[in-house]
Structures are given as structure tokens and as C-alpha cells.
Coordinates of C-alpha atoms (C1' of nucleotides) in Angstrom, one line a residue:
Chain A
X1 CA 0.0 0.0 0.0
X2 CA 1.8 3.0 -1.2
X3 CA -0.7 5.7 -0.4
X4 CA -0.9 5.5 3.3
X5 CA 0.6 8.8 4.1
X6 CA -2.7 10.5 4.8
X7 CA -2.2 10.1 8.6
X8 CA -3.3 13.3 10.1
X9 CA -3.1 14.5 13.7
X10 CA -4.6 12.3 16.4
X11 CA -8.2 13.2 17.0
X12 CA -10.7 12.2 19.6
X13 CA -10.6 8.5 20.2
X14 CA -14.0 8.1 18.6
X15 CA -13.1 9.9 15.4
X16 CA -14.6 8.5 12.2
X17 CA -11.9 6.9 10.1
X18 CA -11.9 7.6 6.4
X19 CA -10.3 5.9 3.4
X20 CA -9.9 8.1 0.3
X21 CA -9.8 6.7 -3.2
X22 CA -9.0 8.7 -6.3
X23 CA -6.4 8.2 -8.9
X24 CA -5.4 11.9 -8.8
X25 CA -2.9 12.7 -6.1
X26 CA -4.1 16.3 -6.2
X27 CA -7.7 15.5 -5.5
X28 CA -6.8 13.1 -2.7
X29 CA -4.7 15.7 -1.1
X30 CA -7.4 18.3 -1.4
X31 CA -9.9 16.0 0.2
X32 CA -7.6 15.1 3.0
X33 CA -7.1 18.8 3.7
X34 CA -10.9 19.2 3.8
X35 CA -11.2 16.3 6.2
X36 CA -8.5 17.7 8.4
X37 CA -10.6 20.6 9.2
X38 CA -13.2 18.4 10.9
X39 CA -11.9 17.1 14.2
X40 CA -14.5 14.3 14.2
X41 CA -13.0 12.8 11.0
X42 CA -9.6 11.2 10.4
X43 CA -8.2 10.1 7.1
X44 CA -6.4 6.9 7.8
X45 CA -5.5 5.9 4.3
X46 CA -5.6 6.7 0.6
X47 CA -5.5 4.6 -2.6
X48 CA -5.4 5.3 -6.3
X49 CA -6.9 2.2 -7.8
X50 CA -9.5 -0.5 -7.2
X51 CA -6.8 -3.1 -6.2
X52 CA -5.1 -0.7 -3.8
X53 CA -8.5 0.3 -2.4
X54 CA -9.5 -3.2 -1.6
X55 CA -6.2 -4.0 0.0
X56 CA -6.3 -0.8 2.0
X57 CA -9.9 -1.4 3.0
X58 CA -9.2 -4.9 4.3
X59 CA -6.1 -3.7 6.1
X60 CA -7.6 -0.6 7.7
X61 CA -11.3 -1.3 8.0
X62 CA -12.3 2.4 7.9
X63 CA -15.7 3.7 9.0
X64 CA -16.1 5.5 5.7
X65 CA -14.8 5.0 2.1
X66 CA -14.8 8.0 -0.2
X67 CA -14.2 7.0 -3.8
X68 CA -14.1 8.4 -7.2
X69 CA -16.0 6.6 -10.0
X70 CA -13.3 6.4 -12.6
X71 CA -10.2 4.5 -11.6
X72 CA -7.4 3.0 -13.7
X73 CA -8.4 -0.6 -13.1
X74 CA -12.1 -0.3 -12.6
X75 CA -14.8 1.9 -11.1
X76 CA -15.7 3.1 -7.7
X77 CA -18.9 1.3 -8.1
X78 CA -17.0 -2.0 -8.2
X79 CA -15.5 -1.1 -4.9
X80 CA -18.8 -0.1 -3.4
X81 CA -20.4 -3.4 -4.5
X82 CA -17.5 -5.5 -3.2
X83 CA -17.5 -3.8 0.2
X84 CA -21.2 -3.5 0.7
X85 CA -21.7 -7.2 0.0
X86 CA -19.8 -8.0 3.2
X87 CA -20.4 -4.9 5.3
X88 CA -23.8 -3.2 5.7
X89 CA -22.6 -0.6 8.1
X90 CA -19.6 1.1 6.4
X91 CA -20.2 4.5 4.9
X92 CA -19.6 4.4 1.1
X93 CA -19.4 7.8 -0.6
X94 CA -19.3 8.1 -4.4
X95 CA -17.5 11.1 -5.8
X96 CA -18.0 11.9 -9.4
X97 CA -17.4 14.3 -12.2
X98 CA -20.5 13.4 -14.2
X99 CA -23.6 13.4 -12.1
X100 CA -26.0 12.0 -14.6
X101 CA -29.2 10.4 -13.4
X102 CA -28.0 7.0 -14.4
X103 CA -24.9 7.3 -12.4
X104 CA -26.9 8.3 -9.4
X105 CA -29.2 5.4 -9.8
X106 CA -26.3 3.0 -10.3
X107 CA -24.6 4.3 -7.2
X108 CA -27.7 3.6 -5.2
X109 CA -28.1 0.2 -6.6
X110 CA -24.4 -0.6 -5.9
X111 CA -25.1 0.2 -2.3
X112 CA -23.5 3.6 -1.9
X113 CA -24.5 5.8 1.0
X114 CA -24.0 9.0 -0.7
X115 CA -23.4 10.5 -4.1
X116 CA -21.5 13.8 -4.4
X117 CA -20.5 15.7 -7.5
X118 CA -16.9 17.0 -7.7
X119 CA -18.3 20.4 -8.3
X120 CA -19.8 20.4 -4.8
X121 CA -17.9 22.3 -2.2
X122 CA -15.4 20.1 -0.3
X123 CA -17.1 20.6 3.0
X124 CA -20.1 18.9 1.4
X125 CA -18.0 15.8 0.8
X126 CA -16.9 15.8 4.4
X127 CA -20.5 16.3 5.6
X128 CA -21.7 13.5 3.4
X129 CA -18.9 11.2 4.7
X130 CA -19.9 12.0 8.3
X131 CA -23.5 11.4 7.6
X132 CA -22.7 8.2 5.8
X133 CA -20.9 6.9 8.9
X134 CA -24.0 7.6 11.0
X135 CA -26.5 6.1 8.6
X136 CA -24.9 4.2 5.8
X137 CA -28.2 3.0 4.4
X138 CA -29.5 6.5 3.9
X139 CA -29.0 7.9 0.5
X140 CA -27.6 11.3 0.2
X141 CA -27.4 13.0 -3.1
X142 CA -26.0 16.3 -4.1
X143 CA -27.3 17.4 -7.5
X144 CA -30.6 15.5 -7.3
X145 CA -32.1 18.4 -5.5
X146 CA -30.8 20.7 -8.2
X147 CA -32.4 18.6 -10.9
X148 CA -35.6 18.6 -9.0
X149 CA -35.5 22.4 -8.6
X150 CA -34.9 22.8 -12.3
X151 CA -38.0 20.9 -12.7
X152 CA -39.9 22.7 -10.0
X153 CA -39.1 26.1 -11.4
X154 CA -41.3 24.9 -14.0
X155 CA -42.2 25.5 -17.5
X156 CA -44.0 22.2 -17.2
X157 CA -47.4 22.1 -18.8
X158 CA -50.1 22.5 -16.2
X159 CA -52.9 20.0 -16.3
X160 CA -56.3 20.9 -15.0
X161 CA -57.8 19.0 -12.1
X162 CA -59.9 16.8 -14.3
X163 CA -57.0 16.1 -16.6
X164 CA -54.9 15.0 -13.8
X165 CA -57.6 12.6 -12.7
X166 CA -57.8 11.2 -16.2
X167 CA -54.0 10.9 -16.4
X168 CA -53.9 9.0 -13.1
X169 CA -56.4 6.5 -14.4
X170 CA -54.6 6.2 -17.7
X171 CA -51.5 5.3 -15.7
X172 CA -53.4 2.4 -14.3
X173 CA -53.9 1.1 -17.7
X174 CA -57.6 1.7 -17.9
X175 CA -59.3 2.0 -21.2
X176 CA -61.3 5.1 -22.2
X177 CA -64.6 3.5 -21.3
X178 CA -63.5 2.2 -17.8
X179 CA -61.9 5.5 -17.1
X180 CA -64.9 7.5 -18.0
X181 CA -67.0 5.2 -15.8
X182 CA -64.8 5.8 -12.8
X183 CA -65.0 9.5 -13.2
X184 CA -68.7 9.6 -14.0
X185 CA -68.3 11.1 -17.4
X186 CA -69.1 10.0 -20.9
X187 CA -66.6 8.3 -23.0
X188 CA -66.7 11.3 -25.3
X189 CA -65.6 13.6 -22.6
X190 CA -62.9 11.2 -21.5
X191 CA -61.6 11.2 -25.1
X192 CA -61.6 15.0 -25.1
X193 CA -59.6 15.1 -21.9
X194 CA -57.2 12.6 -23.2
X195 CA -56.7 14.5 -26.4
X196 CA -56.1 17.7 -24.4
X197 CA -53.5 15.9 -22.3
X198 CA -51.8 14.7 -25.4
X199 CA -51.8 18.2 -26.7
X200 CA -50.3 19.7 -23.5
X201 CA -47.7 17.0 -23.2
X202 CA -46.8 16.9 -26.9
X203 CA -47.8 13.3 -27.0
X204 CA -49.7 11.4 -29.6
X205 CA -50.6 8.3 -27.6
X206 CA -50.9 7.0 -24.1
X207 CA -47.4 5.6 -24.0
X208 CA -45.8 8.9 -24.8
X209 CA -48.1 10.8 -22.6
X210 CA -47.4 8.7 -19.5
X211 CA -43.7 8.6 -20.0
X212 CA -43.6 12.3 -20.4
X213 CA -45.8 12.8 -17.4
X214 CA -43.7 10.6 -15.2
X215 CA -40.5 12.3 -16.4
X216 CA -42.0 15.6 -15.5
X217 CA -43.3 14.4 -12.2
X218 CA -46.9 15.0 -13.1
X219 CA -47.8 11.6 -11.6
X220 CA -46.2 12.1 -8.2
X221 CA -49.5 11.8 -6.4
X222 CA -50.3 8.4 -7.8
X223 CA -49.7 5.2 -5.8
X224 CA -51.6 2.1 -6.7
Chain B
X1 CA -45.6 32.0 19.9
X2 CA -46.4 29.6 22.7
X3 CA -43.8 26.9 21.9
X4 CA -40.6 28.8 22.4
X5 CA -39.4 27.0 25.5
X6 CA -37.0 24.8 23.7
X7 CA -34.1 27.0 24.6
X8 CA -31.3 24.7 25.5
X9 CA -27.9 25.5 27.1
X10 CA -25.7 28.0 25.3
X11 CA -23.4 26.4 22.8
X12 CA -20.5 27.5 20.7
X13 CA -21.2 30.9 19.2
X14 CA -21.4 29.3 15.7
X15 CA -23.9 26.6 16.7
X16 CA -26.5 25.8 14.1
X17 CA -29.9 27.0 15.2
X18 CA -32.9 24.7 14.8
X19 CA -36.6 25.2 14.7
X20 CA -38.7 22.1 15.5
X21 CA -42.2 21.7 14.2
X22 CA -44.5 18.9 15.1
X23 CA -48.0 18.9 16.6
X24 CA -47.0 16.3 19.2
X25 CA -45.4 17.7 22.3
X26 CA -43.9 14.3 22.9
X27 CA -42.1 14.1 19.6
X28 CA -40.8 17.7 19.8
X29 CA -39.4 17.0 23.2
X30 CA -37.8 13.8 22.0
X31 CA -36.2 15.6 19.1
X32 CA -35.0 18.4 21.3
X33 CA -33.4 15.9 23.5
X34 CA -31.6 14.3 20.5
X35 CA -30.4 17.7 19.4
X36 CA -29.1 18.5 22.8
X37 CA -26.6 15.7 22.5
X38 CA -24.9 17.5 19.6
X39 CA -23.0 20.5 20.8
X40 CA -23.0 22.0 17.3
X41 CA -26.8 22.2 17.2
X42 CA -29.1 24.4 19.3
X43 CA -32.9 24.1 19.2
X44 CA -34.0 27.7 19.4
X45 CA -37.7 27.2 19.0
X46 CA -40.6 24.8 18.5
X47 CA -44.0 25.1 16.9
X48 CA -47.1 22.8 16.6
X49 CA -48.8 24.2 13.6
X50 CA -48.2 25.8 10.2
X51 CA -49.2 29.2 11.5
X52 CA -47.0 29.0 14.5
X53 CA -44.2 27.6 12.4
X54 CA -44.2 30.5 10.0
X55 CA -44.4 33.0 12.9
X56 CA -41.6 31.3 14.7
X57 CA -39.5 31.1 11.5
X58 CA -39.9 34.8 10.8
X59 CA -39.1 35.7 14.4
X60 CA -36.2 33.4 14.9
X61 CA -34.6 32.9 11.4
X62 CA -33.2 29.5 12.3
X63 CA -30.5 27.8 10.2
X64 CA -32.5 24.7 10.0
X65 CA -36.2 23.9 10.2
X66 CA -37.2 20.3 11.0
X67 CA -40.9 19.7 10.4
X68 CA -43.5 16.9 10.5
X69 CA -45.7 16.5 7.4
X70 CA -49.0 16.3 9.0
X71 CA -50.0 19.4 11.0
X72 CA -53.4 20.5 12.3
X73 CA -53.7 23.4 9.9
X74 CA -51.7 22.2 6.9
X75 CA -48.7 20.2 6.0
X76 CA -45.0 20.5 6.5
X77 CA -44.6 20.8 2.7
X78 CA -46.5 24.0 2.8
X79 CA -44.0 25.3 5.3
X80 CA -41.1 24.2 3.2
X81 CA -42.5 25.8 0.1
X82 CA -43.2 29.0 1.8
X83 CA -39.8 29.3 3.3
X84 CA -37.8 28.0 0.4
X85 CA -39.4 30.5 -1.9
X86 CA -37.7 33.3 0.0
X87 CA -34.6 31.5 1.3
X88 CA -32.4 29.2 -0.6
X89 CA -29.9 28.6 2.1
X90 CA -32.0 27.5 5.1
X91 CA -32.0 23.8 5.8
X92 CA -35.4 22.2 5.5
X93 CA -35.8 18.7 6.9
X94 CA -39.1 16.8 6.4
X95 CA -39.9 14.3 9.0
X96 CA -42.7 11.8 8.3
X97 CA -44.5 8.6 9.3
X98 CA -45.3 7.4 5.9
X99 CA -42.3 7.4 3.7
X100 CA -44.0 6.6 0.4
X101 CA -42.2 7.4 -2.8
X102 CA -44.7 10.1 -3.6
X103 CA -44.0 11.8 -0.4
X104 CA -40.3 11.8 -1.0
X105 CA -40.8 13.2 -4.4
X106 CA -43.2 15.8 -3.2
X107 CA -40.7 16.8 -0.5
X108 CA -38.0 17.3 -3.1
X109 CA -40.2 19.4 -5.3
X110 CA -41.2 21.5 -2.4
X111 CA -37.6 22.3 -1.9
X112 CA -36.8 20.2 1.2
X113 CA -33.1 19.5 2.0
X114 CA -33.8 16.2 3.5
X115 CA -36.4 13.6 4.1
X116 CA -36.3 11.4 7.2
X117 CA -38.7 8.7 8.3
X118 CA -39.9 8.7 11.9
X119 CA -38.7 5.2 12.2
X120 CA -35.2 6.4 11.7
X121 CA -33.0 6.6 14.8
X122 CA -33.1 10.1 16.2
X123 CA -29.4 10.7 15.7
X124 CA -30.2 10.4 12.0
X125 CA -32.5 13.3 12.2
X126 CA -29.8 15.3 13.9
X127 CA -27.3 14.3 11.3
X128 CA -29.7 15.2 8.5
X129 CA -30.3 18.6 10.1
X130 CA -26.6 19.2 10.4
X131 CA -26.0 18.3 6.8
X132 CA -28.9 20.3 5.6
X133 CA -27.4 23.4 7.2
X134 CA -24.2 22.8 5.3
X135 CA -25.7 22.0 2.0
X136 CA -29.4 22.8 1.9
X137 CA -29.7 22.1 -1.8
X138 CA -28.5 18.5 -1.4
X139 CA -31.2 16.0 -1.0
X140 CA -30.8 13.5 1.7
X141 CA -33.2 10.7 2.0
X142 CA -33.5 8.0 4.5
X143 CA -35.6 5.1 3.2
X144 CA -34.7 5.8 -0.4
X145 CA -31.7 3.6 -0.1
X146 CA -33.9 1.0 1.5
X147 CA -36.4 1.2 -1.4
X148 CA -33.5 1.0 -3.8
X149 CA -32.1 -2.0 -2.1
X150 CA -35.5 -3.7 -2.1
X151 CA -35.4 -3.0 -5.8
X152 CA -31.9 -4.1 -6.2
X153 CA -32.4 -7.4 -4.3
X154 CA -34.8 -7.7 -7.0
X155 CA -37.8 -9.7 -7.5
X156 CA -38.3 -7.4 -10.5
X157 CA -39.1 -9.2 -13.7
X158 CA -36.1 -9.5 -15.9
X159 CA -36.5 -8.3 -19.4
X160 CA -34.3 -9.7 -22.1
X161 CA -32.0 -7.4 -24.2
X162 CA -34.4 -7.3 -27.0
X163 CA -37.4 -6.7 -24.8
X164 CA -35.6 -3.7 -23.2
X165 CA -34.9 -2.3 -26.6
X166 CA -38.6 -2.7 -27.5
X167 CA -39.6 -1.2 -24.2
X168 CA -37.4 1.9 -24.8
X169 CA -39.0 2.5 -28.1
X170 CA -42.5 2.0 -26.7
X171 CA -41.5 4.7 -24.2
X172 CA -41.0 7.1 -27.0
X173 CA -44.5 6.5 -28.1
X174 CA -43.7 4.6 -31.3
X175 CA -46.3 2.3 -32.8
X176 CA -45.7 -1.4 -33.4
X177 CA -44.7 -0.8 -37.0
X178 CA -42.3 2.0 -36.5
X179 CA -40.7 0.2 -33.6
X180 CA -40.2 -2.9 -35.6
X181 CA -38.6 -0.9 -38.4
X182 CA -36.1 0.7 -36.0
X183 CA -35.1 -2.6 -34.6
X184 CA -35.1 -4.4 -38.0
X185 CA -37.7 -6.9 -37.1
X186 CA -41.1 -7.7 -38.5
X187 CA -44.2 -6.3 -37.0
X188 CA -45.2 -9.7 -35.8
X189 CA -42.0 -10.1 -33.9
X190 CA -42.4 -6.7 -32.3
X191 CA -45.9 -7.8 -31.3
X192 CA -44.6 -10.9 -29.7
X193 CA -42.0 -9.0 -27.8
X194 CA -44.6 -6.5 -26.6
X195 CA -46.9 -9.3 -25.5
X196 CA -44.0 -10.9 -23.6
X197 CA -43.3 -7.6 -21.9
X198 CA -46.9 -7.2 -20.9
X199 CA -46.8 -10.7 -19.5
X200 CA -43.6 -10.1 -17.5
X201 CA -44.9 -6.8 -16.1
X202 CA -48.4 -7.9 -15.5
X203 CA -49.7 -5.3 -17.9
X204 CA -52.4 -5.5 -20.5
X205 CA -51.5 -2.4 -22.5
X206 CA -48.7 0.0 -23.2
X207 CA -49.8 2.5 -20.6
X208 CA -49.7 0.0 -17.8
X209 CA -46.5 -1.5 -19.0
X210 CA -44.6 1.8 -19.2
X211 CA -45.8 3.0 -15.9
X212 CA -44.9 -0.2 -14.2
X213 CA -41.5 -0.3 -16.0
X214 CA -40.7 3.2 -14.9
X215 CA -41.8 2.5 -11.3
X216 CA -39.5 -0.5 -11.2
X217 CA -36.7 1.5 -12.7
X218 CA -36.5 -0.6 -15.8
X219 CA -36.3 2.5 -18.0
X220 CA -33.4 4.1 -16.1
X221 CA -31.1 4.0 -19.0
X222 CA -33.4 5.9 -21.3
X223 CA -32.8 9.6 -21.6
X224 CA -33.9 11.4 -24.7
Chain C
dG1 C1' -70.6 42.1 -22.1
dG2 C1' -67.6 39.5 -24.6
dG3 C1' -63.8 36.5 -24.6
dC4 C1' -61.3 32.6 -22.8
dG5 C1' -60.5 28.3 -20.6
dG6 C1' -62.4 24.3 -18.7
dA7 C1' -65.9 20.4 -18.5
dT8 C1' -69.3 18.3 -20.7
dA9 C1' -70.8 15.4 -25.0
dG10 C1' -71.5 13.7 -29.5
dC11 C1' -70.3 11.6 -34.4
dC12 C1' -67.3 9.6 -38.0
dC13 C1' -63.7 6.7 -39.6
dG14 C1' -59.4 4.7 -40.6
dT15 C1' -55.6 2.8 -37.9
dT16 C1' -53.8 0.3 -34.3
dC17 C1' -53.9 -2.7 -30.4
dG18 C1' -54.2 -6.8 -27.9
dG19 C1' -55.3 -11.7 -27.6
dG20 C1' -54.9 -16.2 -29.1
dC21 C1' -52.6 -19.6 -31.4
dT22 C1' -48.9 -21.8 -34.2
dA23 C1' -44.2 -22.4 -35.8
dT24 C1' -39.1 -22.4 -36.6
dG25 C1' -34.3 -21.9 -35.3
dC26 C1' -30.8 -21.2 -31.8
dC27 C1' -28.4 -21.8 -27.6
dG28 C1' -27.2 -23.2 -23.1
dA29 C1' -28.3 -25.7 -19.0
dA30 C1' -29.8 -29.8 -16.9
Chain D
dT1 C1' -30.2 -35.0 -25.6
dT2 C1' -34.0 -32.8 -24.2
dC3 C1' -36.0 -29.0 -22.2
dG4 C1' -36.6 -24.2 -21.6
dG5 C1' -35.8 -19.4 -22.8
dC6 C1' -35.2 -16.3 -26.5
dA7 C1' -35.8 -14.2 -31.1
dT8 C1' -38.0 -14.6 -35.1
dA9 C1' -42.5 -14.6 -37.9
dG10 C1' -47.1 -15.3 -39.4
dC11 C1' -52.6 -15.1 -39.3
dC12 C1' -57.2 -13.7 -37.6
dC13 C1' -60.4 -10.6 -35.5
dG14 C1' -63.0 -7.8 -32.4
dA15 C1' -62.2 -3.9 -29.6
dA16 C1' -59.9 0.2 -28.6
dC17 C1' -57.6 4.2 -30.0
dG18 C1' -56.6 8.8 -32.1
dG19 C1' -57.9 12.6 -35.1
dG20 C1' -60.9 15.8 -36.6
dC21 C1' -64.8 18.6 -36.0
dT22 C1' -68.8 20.7 -33.7
dA23 C1' -71.5 22.1 -29.7
dT24 C1' -73.3 23.6 -25.1
dC25 C1' -72.7 25.4 -20.4
dC26 C1' -70.3 27.5 -16.8
dG27 C1' -67.3 30.7 -14.4
dC28 C1' -63.8 34.1 -14.4
dC29 C1' -61.4 38.2 -15.8
dC30 C1' -60.8 42.4 -18.3

DNA sequence: GGGCGGATAGCCCGTTCGGGCTATGCCGAA
DNA sequence: TTCGGCATAGCCCGAACGGGCTATCCGCCC
């Protein structure tokens, strides 16, 4: 293990131990610096590859592992999966450049505790690490809120009350007739509403309408 | 403002100030107790309703507001929306009994910083509050990881490669013919695949299939 | 008072769906 | 080798869908 120089000053005996993984020396150092500022956290090791990371993890058994996604011999997700498989209580923080939705999703599925973009302030990484130590099975995600906000600041089409009701039933796979029955309207009316929904969502059929609606979060109130 | 007794001992001058909102005295007290254990946090006020909460917020300007969802005169989401509209930096933690997916989503959209179930250990609430003060626009969610894990440990139907391709095109609203063309298969084959997808997802039409697929995260890789 | 958006409702008609059922070829696991 | 899963492909047919177009009634806002 080459990268074990990250030993900072001795902290409180209960300090949370952290293992940093990134293939850039510079970033590791920057992170270590950030962690130094929090007396409750101690960086006990660093690694620059998946292989090194696994070795360091097994040797050091840190409370939290903070890892980049892209590494020379694999990805941070591999590390997360490997570690999570055997340890449900360690904090696993994914650090990444590209915070696409898929990545976030993949991180969750791999068993990460948190997902932080590299554009986030470093104190956020520290905070995420601390939180992940406390509750490793809570998912924390910087950037997600941003995506949501972009959505909430809204140029989304606004569906009327009735249209939302219709949409909700469409989502359950009901046919025009059944839907109309449930809402006490004629089939014609239902069709009109549906057509209006298509128009507002830029859809030409149920499939498109529902996918668009879900992507835009217009179906948030529905739970079968 | 009746509920302003929550004044705990004086902390470090930079302690994070917290406003607790819940209509149950008992829960407020329990939370206050939990916060007392963290020297970096100070509960500076409590409230039992939306009206009280808004008054308390305006009077006290806390760093973090921790609120229940259900309140006698409205919901915690109303509070979050009202506050977030004018303040992008305050931490807004939603506390709830029922951590359904909709609720989580609604909380994000309202502008909450974190979402914590009442079944979570109280230290998690404190940790969430602390993190929300540091990065209010990061979304933190206990239970989401759990939901993801349930999903990852997977009794989800598994779609074959081809079926996923078909599903992706269905999501774009393509008809059977167009879809078949794009995948270089006959319309009959496309129909067979679609029928198989319906079968695996328990759907009887495109609408149901797509909604189910999205709910199960089977369309995560699609991003037009 | 007139316009506008929403909810209601109807009709026509060509297109598409969805279900059922069969069949072949391929591959890998049992 | 046989069985199962997958991909391919075809046929039939009734039901549902989607588009277009018109129309009335209500409430709200200017």
C-alpha cells in the first residue's frame, strides 16, 4: 500500500476513520485537507486504484470509504459493491465528475451511502462522509435536489384537475370507457380530456403521454 | 408563539440553530433531547402548527427547520414551500411517518433539503439537520436507499435485451410498426416481444407496461 | 358584455392494439 | 439430448384508439 501517508493528527478517540480513493494525487490531497478541518474525522489511508483500495480497506477497516468513480483498473462502483456485499454498516461515498441520473441510480443500486459531485464544495464531501458513517443506508445525493429544482421552477405544462384525474387512471392502464365510468363522465368527454392531455404534453398516444408525465413528475400523487 | 421553551444550554457561538415543528409535544421533546446531545446544534424554538411555524420562523430565522408533514392546519410541505421561496440557504428537513415514494418526491419538489422517516434513529434526524445546514440544496433521504435495495435485491421481472430495446421505443410512443422498423424486425416479432413484456410486467397495454416499468426503474437507461 | 379556458358530450372513420394460437431456429443448462 | 428461454415470424379478428370537428354550459377576468 503506497498511499498510506494520509495520517493526520490524532483526534478524539472516537473519530470517524476515512479511506480516500482517487487516482489523482491532487484530489486526494485536497480531500484530505478538507477532512483535516473536521476534528471528528480522520483520514487513515488513501488509494489510487481498485486493487489498492480493496487492499487498504481490508487492512484498515475504515468507517467510511470515499471513492471516485473512474479509476485506472475499474470503477468506484465495483469497490462499493464489493465492500457493501460484506459490510452493511460502512459508509460508502461516491464522488464523481459526471452526475448523470443513471450514475446516481447506479450508485444507489451498488449500495452507496451518498453520491456527491466533484463540483460540490469540499465541506459537502466531508459532511456526506460524516452522515454516511452515521446512517450508511440513507442515500444522500447532491445534485438531485438541483435537478428537482430545475423541474420545479417549471415550464411544465399545467394539467387541469380533471385532466390529472384522467391521467392518473390512464396510468393504471384503464381504457377510455372504464376511465370514463370511474370519473362519471361520458366516453366522449374522456376522449376530449385525453386529447387535451396529449396536446399539453406533446404526445400522440398513451405511452408517450405517460412517460412524459412521469418524467415531468406529473404523476407524483399516484400510488396504486 | 407559545412553543418557544426549547431554549437549551448556550453552545459554541457558531452553533446551528434549529426550529422544530410537530404537533405532538412528545415528539418535539424527544427531538429536542436528541439535538441537545450534539453541541454544534441548538434548538431555538418549537411550533405545533403551520401558522405557529411561520411566525416562529420569521421571528427566529433558524439555520434549519425540522418539520413533520401532518400538522393541524396544513402540511410541512406548505411550510417548506413558503420558506424555500424566499430563502435558498436554510436547511429544511421533512420528518414523516409514511415514507412513500410520492412523499419523497413531493418533498424534493417543495424544496426540502432532507427527508427522514420517523422510524429512523433520532441521531439520523440530527445528522440530516446538520447536513442540511451545510448544503441545503443537497437532497438527503433515509428510506430511499432502502427502497432501492429492495429493488436491487430484485424480484423485479427481468426483461431480455431485445425486450428492453422494444420497451425503450415504446416509451418514445412509437407504434408497433415504427418500432419494428427501428429494430429491424417484423411487426409480428415486435408484437410478440410486446406481448411478452406485458406478461412479465403484469400489464395489458402500453400504458400500464410503461408506468410499471418506470416505477420499477426498468427504464433508467433511457434519456432522450 | 364578450372572450377565454375548462368540462361536458356527440359523431365519423381509418388505424392500431391486444389476444390467441402456431411455428421455426438457436443456444445453453440440466 | 432434451427442455426451456429467447428471437424470429405469421394469421385472424374484435375492440380500442386517435384525429378531426362541432357544440353547449359555466365561471372568471378584463
